[in-house]
Amino acid sequence: MPRSKKTADETTDQADAAGGFSDVERAAMKERAAELRSSGRGGKKKADDLANVLAKIAEMPQPDRGMAERIHTIVTAVAPHLDPKTWYGMPAYADENGKVVCFFKGADKYDSRYATLGFEEAARLDDGSMWSTSYALTDLTDADATKIEALVARAVS
């Protein structure tokens, strides 16, 4: 069966033929650069970071928004000492050193078939010589929420 040709619109979000970054990847890097430029210390920054995370979540289409809201609630309840912040334009939660412990990447951001709950190196999920650091989500059931609570608790233990 022959492949259908992609339109110009379909290729704008893909890496160029020379192996460059896609438009979406470039936008995420620009968001990260802006985040770094605006980083500072103190309560105002934490309040601004929280407002930015909530704004990013509010911008998400469903079902990403619903999952991100629920994950935000879980993380802030299980690990209230983690600071919400945006990270490459995604909601993330950082430790006292500013290192990202976990993040949520909506499916819509990269036109993926699933959203991702990811954990970075600051998360203490080590289990032998191999362990999972990201989880695909198409929905967030009560059973999933219970697993996420346990993962977050373990990540910050």
JSON list of C-alpha atoms in Angstrom, two decimals:
[
{"chain": "A", "resi": 1, "resn": "MET", "atom": "CA", "xyz": [0.00, 0.00, 0.00]},
{"chain": "A", "resi": 2, "resn": "PRO", "atom": "CA", "xyz": [1.60, 3.34, -0.98]},
{"chain": "A", "resi": 3, "resn": "ARG", "atom": "CA", "xyz": [2.28, 5.93, 1.68]},
{"chain": "A", "resi": 4, "resn": "SER", "atom": "CA", "xyz": [0.36, 9.15, 1.53]},
{"chain": "A", "resi": 5, "resn": "LYS", "atom": "CA", "xyz": [2.44, 12.27, 1.01]},
{"chain": "A", "resi": 6, "resn": "LYS", "atom": "CA", "xyz": [2.54, 14.75, 3.85]},
{"chain": "A", "resi": 7, "resn": "THR", "atom": "CA", "xyz": [1.38, 18.26, 3.31]},
{"chain": "A", "resi": 8, "resn": "ALA", "atom": "CA", "xyz": [3.58, 21.24, 4.13]},
{"chain": "A", "resi": 9, "resn": "ASP", "atom": "CA", "xyz": [1.58, 21.77, 7.34]},
{"chain": "A", "resi": 10, "resn": "GLU", "atom": "CA", "xyz": [2.23, 18.21, 8.47]},
{"chain": "A", "resi": 11, "resn": "THR", "atom": "CA", "xyz": [5.97, 18.59, 8.07]},
{"chain": "A", "resi": 12, "resn": "THR", "atom": "CA", "xyz": [6.40, 21.90, 9.92]},
{"chain": "A", "resi": 13, "resn": "ASP", "atom": "CA", "xyz": [6.45, 20.11, 13.27]},
{"chain": "A", "resi": 14, "resn": "GLN", "atom": "CA", "xyz": [9.00, 17.54, 12.18]},
{"chain": "A", "resi": 15, "resn": "ALA", "atom": "CA", "xyz": [12.76, 17.87, 12.12]},
{"chain": "A", "resi": 16, "resn": "ASP", "atom": "CA", "xyz": [14.11, 19.18, 8.85]},
{"chain": "A", "resi": 17, "resn": "ALA", "atom": "CA", "xyz": [15.92, 16.86, 6.46]},
{"chain": "A", "resi": 18, "resn": "ALA", "atom": "CA", "xyz": [19.31, 18.02, 7.77]},
{"chain": "A", "resi": 19, "resn": "GLY", "atom": "CA", "xyz": [18.45, 16.68, 11.24]},
{"chain": "A", "resi": 20, "resn": "GLY", "atom": "CA", "xyz": [17.54, 20.06, 12.76]},
{"chain": "A", "resi": 21, "resn": "PHE", "atom": "CA", "xyz": [14.97, 20.77, 15.42]},
{"chain": "A", "resi": 22, "resn": "SER", "atom": "CA", "xyz": [11.25, 20.85, 14.70]},
{"chain": "A", "resi": 23, "resn": "ASP", "atom": "CA", "xyz": [9.20, 24.00, 15.25]},
{"chain": "A", "resi": 24, "resn": "VAL", "atom": "CA", "xyz": [7.76, 22.50, 18.44]},
{"chain": "A", "resi": 25, "resn": "GLU", "atom": "CA", "xyz": [11.21, 21.62, 19.78]},
{"chain": "A", "resi": 26, "resn": "ARG", "atom": "CA", "xyz": [12.52, 25.13, 18.99]},
{"chain": "A", "resi": 27, "resn": "ALA", "atom": "CA", "xyz": [9.51, 26.65, 20.80]},
{"chain": "A", "resi": 28, "resn": "ALA", "atom": "CA", "xyz": [10.17, 24.46, 23.87]},
{"chain": "A", "resi": 29, "resn": "MET", "atom": "CA", "xyz": [13.81, 25.56, 23.92]},
{"chain": "A", "resi": 30, "resn": "LYS", "atom": "CA", "xyz": [12.77, 29.21, 23.69]},
{"chain": "A", "resi": 31, "resn": "GLU", "atom": "CA", "xyz": [10.35, 28.68, 26.59]},
{"chain": "A", "resi": 32, "resn": "ARG", "atom": "CA", "xyz": [13.16, 27.11, 28.63]},
{"chain": "A", "resi": 33, "resn": "ALA", "atom": "CA", "xyz": [15.51, 30.01, 27.86]},
{"chain": "A", "resi": 34, "resn": "ALA", "atom": "CA", "xyz": [12.83, 32.47, 29.03]},
{"chain": "A", "resi": 35, "resn": "GLU", "atom": "CA", "xyz": [12.33, 30.40, 32.18]},
{"chain": "A", "resi": 36, "resn": "LEU", "atom": "CA", "xyz": [16.05, 30.57, 32.93]},
{"chain": "A", "resi": 37, "resn": "ARG", "atom": "CA", "xyz": [16.20, 34.32, 32.28]},
{"chain": "A", "resi": 38, "resn": "SER", "atom": "CA", "xyz": [13.34, 34.94, 34.69]},
{"chain": "A", "resi": 39, "resn": "SER", "atom": "CA", "xyz": [14.64, 32.65, 37.43]},
{"chain": "A", "resi": 40, "resn": "GLY", "atom": "CA", "xyz": [15.37, 34.30, 40.73]},
{"chain": "A", "resi": 41, "resn": "ARG", "atom": "CA", "xyz": [14.97, 33.69, 44.43]},
{"chain": "A", "resi": 42, "resn": "GLY", "atom": "CA", "xyz": [12.33, 34.30, 47.04]},
{"chain": "A", "resi": 43, "resn": "GLY", "atom": "CA", "xyz": [8.62, 34.07, 47.66]},
{"chain": "A", "resi": 44, "resn": "LYS", "atom": "CA", "xyz": [7.61, 36.23, 44.70]},
{"chain": "A", "resi": 45, "resn": "LYS", "atom": "CA", "xyz": [9.41, 33.91, 42.32]},
{"chain": "A", "resi": 46, "resn": "LYS", "atom": "CA", "xyz": [7.69, 30.87, 43.86]},
{"chain": "A", "resi": 47, "resn": "ALA", "atom": "CA", "xyz": [4.31, 32.55, 43.53]},
{"chain": "A", "resi": 48, "resn": "ASP", "atom": "CA", "xyz": [5.11, 33.49, 39.92]},
{"chain": "A", "resi": 49, "resn": "ASP", "atom": "CA", "xyz": [6.27, 29.93, 39.19]},
{"chain": "A", "resi": 50, "resn": "LEU", "atom": "CA", "xyz": [3.05, 28.49, 40.61]},
{"chain": "A", "resi": 51, "resn": "ALA", "atom": "CA", "xyz": [0.98, 30.96, 38.58]},
{"chain": "A", "resi": 52, "resn": "ASN", "atom": "CA", "xyz": [2.94, 29.98, 35.44]},
{"chain": "A", "resi": 53, "resn": "VAL", "atom": "CA", "xyz": [2.33, 26.26, 36.06]},
{"chain": "A", "resi": 54, "resn": "LEU", "atom": "CA", "xyz": [-1.38, 26.82, 36.60]},
{"chain": "A", "resi": 55, "resn": "ALA", "atom": "CA", "xyz": [-1.53, 28.96, 33.45]},
{"chain": "A", "resi": 56, "resn": "LYS", "atom": "CA", "xyz": [0.22, 26.25, 31.40]},
{"chain": "A", "resi": 57, "resn": "ILE", "atom": "CA", "xyz": [-2.21, 23.66, 32.71]},
{"chain": "A", "resi": 58, "resn": "ALA", "atom": "CA", "xyz": [-5.19, 25.92, 31.92]},
{"chain": "A", "resi": 59, "resn": "GLU", "atom": "CA", "xyz": [-3.94, 26.29, 28.32]},
{"chain": "A", "resi": 60, "resn": "MET", "atom": "CA", "xyz": [-3.95, 22.53, 27.76]},
{"chain": "A", "resi": 61, "resn": "PRO", "atom": "CA", "xyz": [-6.82, 20.92, 25.87]},
{"chain": "A", "resi": 62, "resn": "GLN", "atom": "CA", "xyz": [-8.69, 18.01, 27.42]},
{"chain": "A", "resi": 63, "resn": "PRO", "atom": "CA", "xyz": [-7.87, 15.28, 28.37]},
{"chain": "A", "resi": 64, "resn": "ASP", "atom": "CA", "xyz": [-4.35, 16.65, 29.06]},
{"chain": "A", "resi": 65, "resn": "ARG", "atom": "CA", "xyz": [-5.68, 19.46, 31.25]},
{"chain": "A", "resi": 66, "resn": "GLY", "atom": "CA", "xyz": [-7.66, 17.09, 33.47]},
{"chain": "A", "resi": 67, "resn": "MET", "atom": "CA", "xyz": [-4.69, 14.77, 33.91]},
{"chain": "A", "resi": 68, "resn": "ALA", "atom": "CA", "xyz": [-2.30, 17.69, 34.59]},
{"chain": "A", "resi": 69, "resn": "GLU", "atom": "CA", "xyz": [-4.68, 19.17, 37.17]},
{"chain": "A", "resi": 70, "resn": "ARG", "atom": "CA", "xyz": [-4.96, 15.84, 38.96]},
{"chain": "A", "resi": 71, "resn": "ILE", "atom": "CA", "xyz": [-1.20, 15.25, 38.88]},
{"chain": "A", "resi": 72, "resn": "HIS", "atom": "CA", "xyz": [-0.65, 18.78, 40.24]},
{"chain": "A", "resi": 73, "resn": "THR", "atom": "CA", "xyz": [-3.02, 18.01, 43.10]},
{"chain": "A", "resi": 74, "resn": "ILE", "atom": "CA", "xyz": [-1.28, 14.69, 43.81]},
{"chain": "A", "resi": 75, "resn": "VAL", "atom": "CA", "xyz": [2.25, 16.08, 43.74]},
{"chain": "A", "resi": 76, "resn": "THR", "atom": "CA", "xyz": [1.44, 19.10, 45.90]},
{"chain": "A", "resi": 77, "resn": "ALA", "atom": "CA", "xyz": [-0.35, 16.88, 48.45]},
{"chain": "A", "resi": 78, "resn": "VAL", "atom": "CA", "xyz": [2.23, 14.09, 48.59]},
{"chain": "A", "resi": 79, "resn": "ALA", "atom": "CA", "xyz": [5.31, 16.32, 48.33]},
{"chain": "A", "resi": 80, "resn": "PRO", "atom": "CA", "xyz": [4.35, 19.86, 49.39]},
{"chain": "A", "resi": 81, "resn": "HIS", "atom": "CA", "xyz": [8.03, 20.80, 49.67]},
{"chain": "A", "resi": 82, "resn": "LEU", "atom": "CA", "xyz": [8.48, 20.46, 45.89]},
{"chain": "A", "resi": 83, "resn": "ASP", "atom": "CA", "xyz": [8.23, 23.75, 44.07]},
{"chain": "A", "resi": 84, "resn": "PRO", "atom": "CA", "xyz": [5.98, 23.93, 40.99]},
{"chain": "A", "resi": 85, "resn": "LYS", "atom": "CA", "xyz": [7.73, 25.50, 38.01]},
{"chain": "A", "resi": 86, "resn": "THR", "atom": "CA", "xyz": [7.59, 25.36, 34.25]},
{"chain": "A", "resi": 87, "resn": "TRP", "atom": "CA", "xyz": [10.29, 23.34, 32.55]},
{"chain": "A", "resi": 88, "resn": "TYR", "atom": "CA", "xyz": [10.53, 23.49, 28.76]},
{"chain": "A", "resi": 89, "resn": "GLY", "atom": "CA", "xyz": [7.02, 24.90, 28.93]},
{"chain": "A", "resi": 90, "resn": "MET", "atom": "CA", "xyz": [5.68, 21.93, 30.90]},
{"chain": "A", "resi": 91, "resn": "PRO", "atom": "CA", "xyz": [4.45, 21.72, 34.50]},
{"chain": "A", "resi": 92, "resn": "ALA", "atom": "CA", "xyz": [7.27, 20.40, 36.68]},
{"chain": "A", "resi": 93, "resn": "TYR", "atom": "CA", "xyz": [8.09, 20.05, 40.36]},
{"chain": "A", "resi": 94, "resn": "ALA", "atom": "CA", "xyz": [11.58, 20.78, 41.72]},
{"chain": "A", "resi": 95, "resn": "ASP", "atom": "CA", "xyz": [13.44, 20.02, 44.92]},
{"chain": "A", "resi": 96, "resn": "GLU", "atom": "CA", "xyz": [15.06, 22.59, 47.24]},
{"chain": "A", "resi": 97, "resn": "ASN", "atom": "CA", "xyz": [18.08, 22.77, 44.90]},
{"chain": "A", "resi": 98, "resn": "GLY", "atom": "CA", "xyz": [15.90, 23.66, 41.92]},
{"chain": "A", "resi": 99, "resn": "LYS", "atom": "CA", "xyz": [16.39, 20.22, 40.33]},
{"chain": "A", "resi": 100, "resn": "VAL", "atom": "CA", "xyz": [13.30, 18.85, 38.59]},
{"chain": "A", "resi": 101, "resn": "VAL", "atom": "CA", "xyz": [11.98, 15.72, 40.28]},
{"chain": "A", "resi": 102, "resn": "CYS", "atom": "CA", "xyz": [8.95, 15.11, 38.06]},
{"chain": "A", "resi": 103, "resn": "PHE", "atom": "CA", "xyz": [7.08, 16.70, 35.18]},
{"chain": "A", "resi": 104, "resn": "PHE", "atom": "CA", "xyz": [3.96, 16.31, 33.06]},
{"chain": "A", "resi": 105, "resn": "LYS", "atom": "CA", "xyz": [4.10, 16.50, 29.27]},
{"chain": "A", "resi": 106, "resn": "GLY", "atom": "CA", "xyz": [0.72, 16.69, 27.60]},
{"chain": "A", "resi": 107, "resn": "ALA", "atom": "CA", "xyz": [0.08, 14.60, 24.50]},
{"chain": "A", "resi": 108, "resn": "ASP", "atom": "CA", "xyz": [-1.01, 17.69, 22.59]},
{"chain": "A", "resi": 109, "resn": "LYS", "atom": "CA", "xyz": [2.35, 19.47, 23.06]},
{"chain": "A", "resi": 110, "resn": "TYR", "atom": "CA", "xyz": [4.17, 17.12, 20.68]},
{"chain": "A", "resi": 111, "resn": "ASP", "atom": "CA", "xyz": [1.11, 15.69, 18.92]},
{"chain": "A", "resi": 112, "resn": "SER", "atom": "CA", "xyz": [1.66, 12.37, 20.67]},
{"chain": "A", "resi": 113, "resn": "ARG", "atom": "CA", "xyz": [-0.89, 9.65, 21.26]},
{"chain": "A", "resi": 114, "resn": "TYR", "atom": "CA", "xyz": [-0.23, 9.73, 25.02]},
{"chain": "A", "resi": 115, "resn": "ALA", "atom": "CA", "xyz": [0.76, 12.18, 27.75]},
{"chain": "A", "resi": 116, "resn": "THR", "atom": "CA", "xyz": [3.84, 11.50, 29.87]},
{"chain": "A", "resi": 117, "resn": "LEU", "atom": "CA", "xyz": [4.52, 11.62, 33.58]},
{"chain": "A", "resi": 118, "resn": "GLY", "atom": "CA", "xyz": [8.30, 11.74, 33.82]},
{"chain": "A", "resi": 119, "resn": "PHE", "atom": "CA", "xyz": [10.90, 11.68, 36.56]},
{"chain": "A", "resi": 120, "resn": "GLU", "atom": "CA", "xyz": [14.35, 13.25, 36.38]},
{"chain": "A", "resi": 121, "resn": "GLU", "atom": "CA", "xyz": [17.62, 12.33, 38.11]},
{"chain": "A", "resi": 122, "resn": "ALA", "atom": "CA", "xyz": [16.63, 14.09, 41.34]},
{"chain": "A", "resi": 123, "resn": "ALA", "atom": "CA", "xyz": [13.88, 11.47, 41.79]},
{"chain": "A", "resi": 124, "resn": "ARG", "atom": "CA", "xyz": [14.90, 8.59, 44.02]},
{"chain": "A", "resi": 125, "resn": "LEU", "atom": "CA", "xyz": [13.32, 5.79, 42.02]},
{"chain": "A", "resi": 126, "resn": "ASP", "atom": "CA", "xyz": [16.47, 3.67, 41.70]},
{"chain": "A", "resi": 127, "resn": "ASP", "atom": "CA", "xyz": [15.70, -0.04, 41.69]},
{"chain": "A", "resi": 128, "resn": "GLY", "atom": "CA", "xyz": [18.75, -2.16, 40.92]},
{"chain": "A", "resi": 129, "resn": "SER", "atom": "CA", "xyz": [20.48, -1.35, 37.66]},
{"chain": "A", "resi": 130, "resn": "MET", "atom": "CA", "xyz": [17.31, -0.50, 35.68]},
{"chain": "A", "resi": 131, "resn": "TRP", "atom": "CA", "xyz": [14.06, 1.34, 36.45]},
{"chain": "A", "resi": 132, "resn": "SER", "atom": "CA", "xyz": [11.31, 3.33, 34.77]},
{"chain": "A", "resi": 133, "resn": "THR", "atom": "CA", "xyz": [11.59, 7.11, 34.58]},
{"chain": "A", "resi": 134, "resn": "SER", "atom": "CA", "xyz": [8.51, 7.89, 32.48]},
{"chain": "A", "resi": 135, "resn": "TYR", "atom": "CA", "xyz": [4.97, 6.66, 32.21]},
{"chain": "A", "resi": 136, "resn": "ALA", "atom": "CA", "xyz": [2.51, 6.97, 29.33]},
{"chain": "A", "resi": 137, "resn": "LEU", "atom": "CA", "xyz": [-0.97, 8.22, 30.22]},
{"chain": "A", "resi": 138, "resn": "THR", "atom": "CA", "xyz": [-4.10, 8.18, 28.08]},
{"chain": "A", "resi": 139, "resn": "ASP", "atom": "CA", "xyz": [-6.38, 8.61, 31.09]},
{"chain": "A", "resi": 140, "resn": "LEU", "atom": "CA", "xyz": [-5.91, 8.93, 34.83]},
{"chain": "A", "resi": 141, "resn": "THR", "atom": "CA", "xyz": [-8.04, 6.49, 36.78]},
{"chain": "A", "resi": 142, "resn": "ASP", "atom": "CA", "xyz": [-8.25, 6.25, 40.57]},
{"chain": "A", "resi": 143, "resn": "ALA", "atom": "CA", "xyz": [-5.93, 3.22, 40.44]},
{"chain": "A", "resi": 144, "resn": "ASP", "atom": "CA", "xyz": [-3.45, 5.25, 38.34]},
{"chain": "A", "resi": 145, "resn": "ALA", "atom": "CA", "xyz": [-3.65, 8.12, 40.83]},
{"chain": "A", "resi": 146, "resn": "THR", "atom": "CA", "xyz": [-2.78, 5.72, 43.66]},
{"chain": "A", "resi": 147, "resn": "LYS", "atom": "CA", "xyz": [0.27, 4.50, 41.69]},
{"chain": "A", "resi": 148, "resn": "ILE", "atom": "CA", "xyz": [1.34, 8.09, 41.02]},
{"chain": "A", "resi": 149, "resn": "GLU", "atom": "CA", "xyz": [1.02, 8.95, 44.71]},
{"chain": "A", "resi": 150, "resn": "ALA", "atom": "CA", "xyz": [3.32, 6.03, 45.56]},
{"chain": "A", "resi": 151, "resn": "LEU", "atom": "CA", "xyz": [5.81, 7.00, 42.82]},
{"chain": "A", "resi": 152, "resn": "VAL", "atom": "CA", "xyz": [5.98, 10.62, 43.97]},
{"chain": "A", "resi": 153, "resn": "ALA", "atom": "CA", "xyz": [6.35, 9.58, 47.61]},
{"chain": "A", "resi": 154, "resn": "ARG", "atom": "CA", "xyz": [9.18, 7.23, 46.64]},
{"chain": "A", "resi": 155, "resn": "ALA", "atom": "CA", "xyz": [10.80, 9.84, 44.39]},
{"chain": "A", "resi": 156, "resn": "VAL", "atom": "CA", "xyz": [11.15, 12.29, 47.28]},
{"chain": "A", "resi": 157, "resn": "SER", "atom": "CA", "xyz": [12.01, 9.77, 50.01]}
]
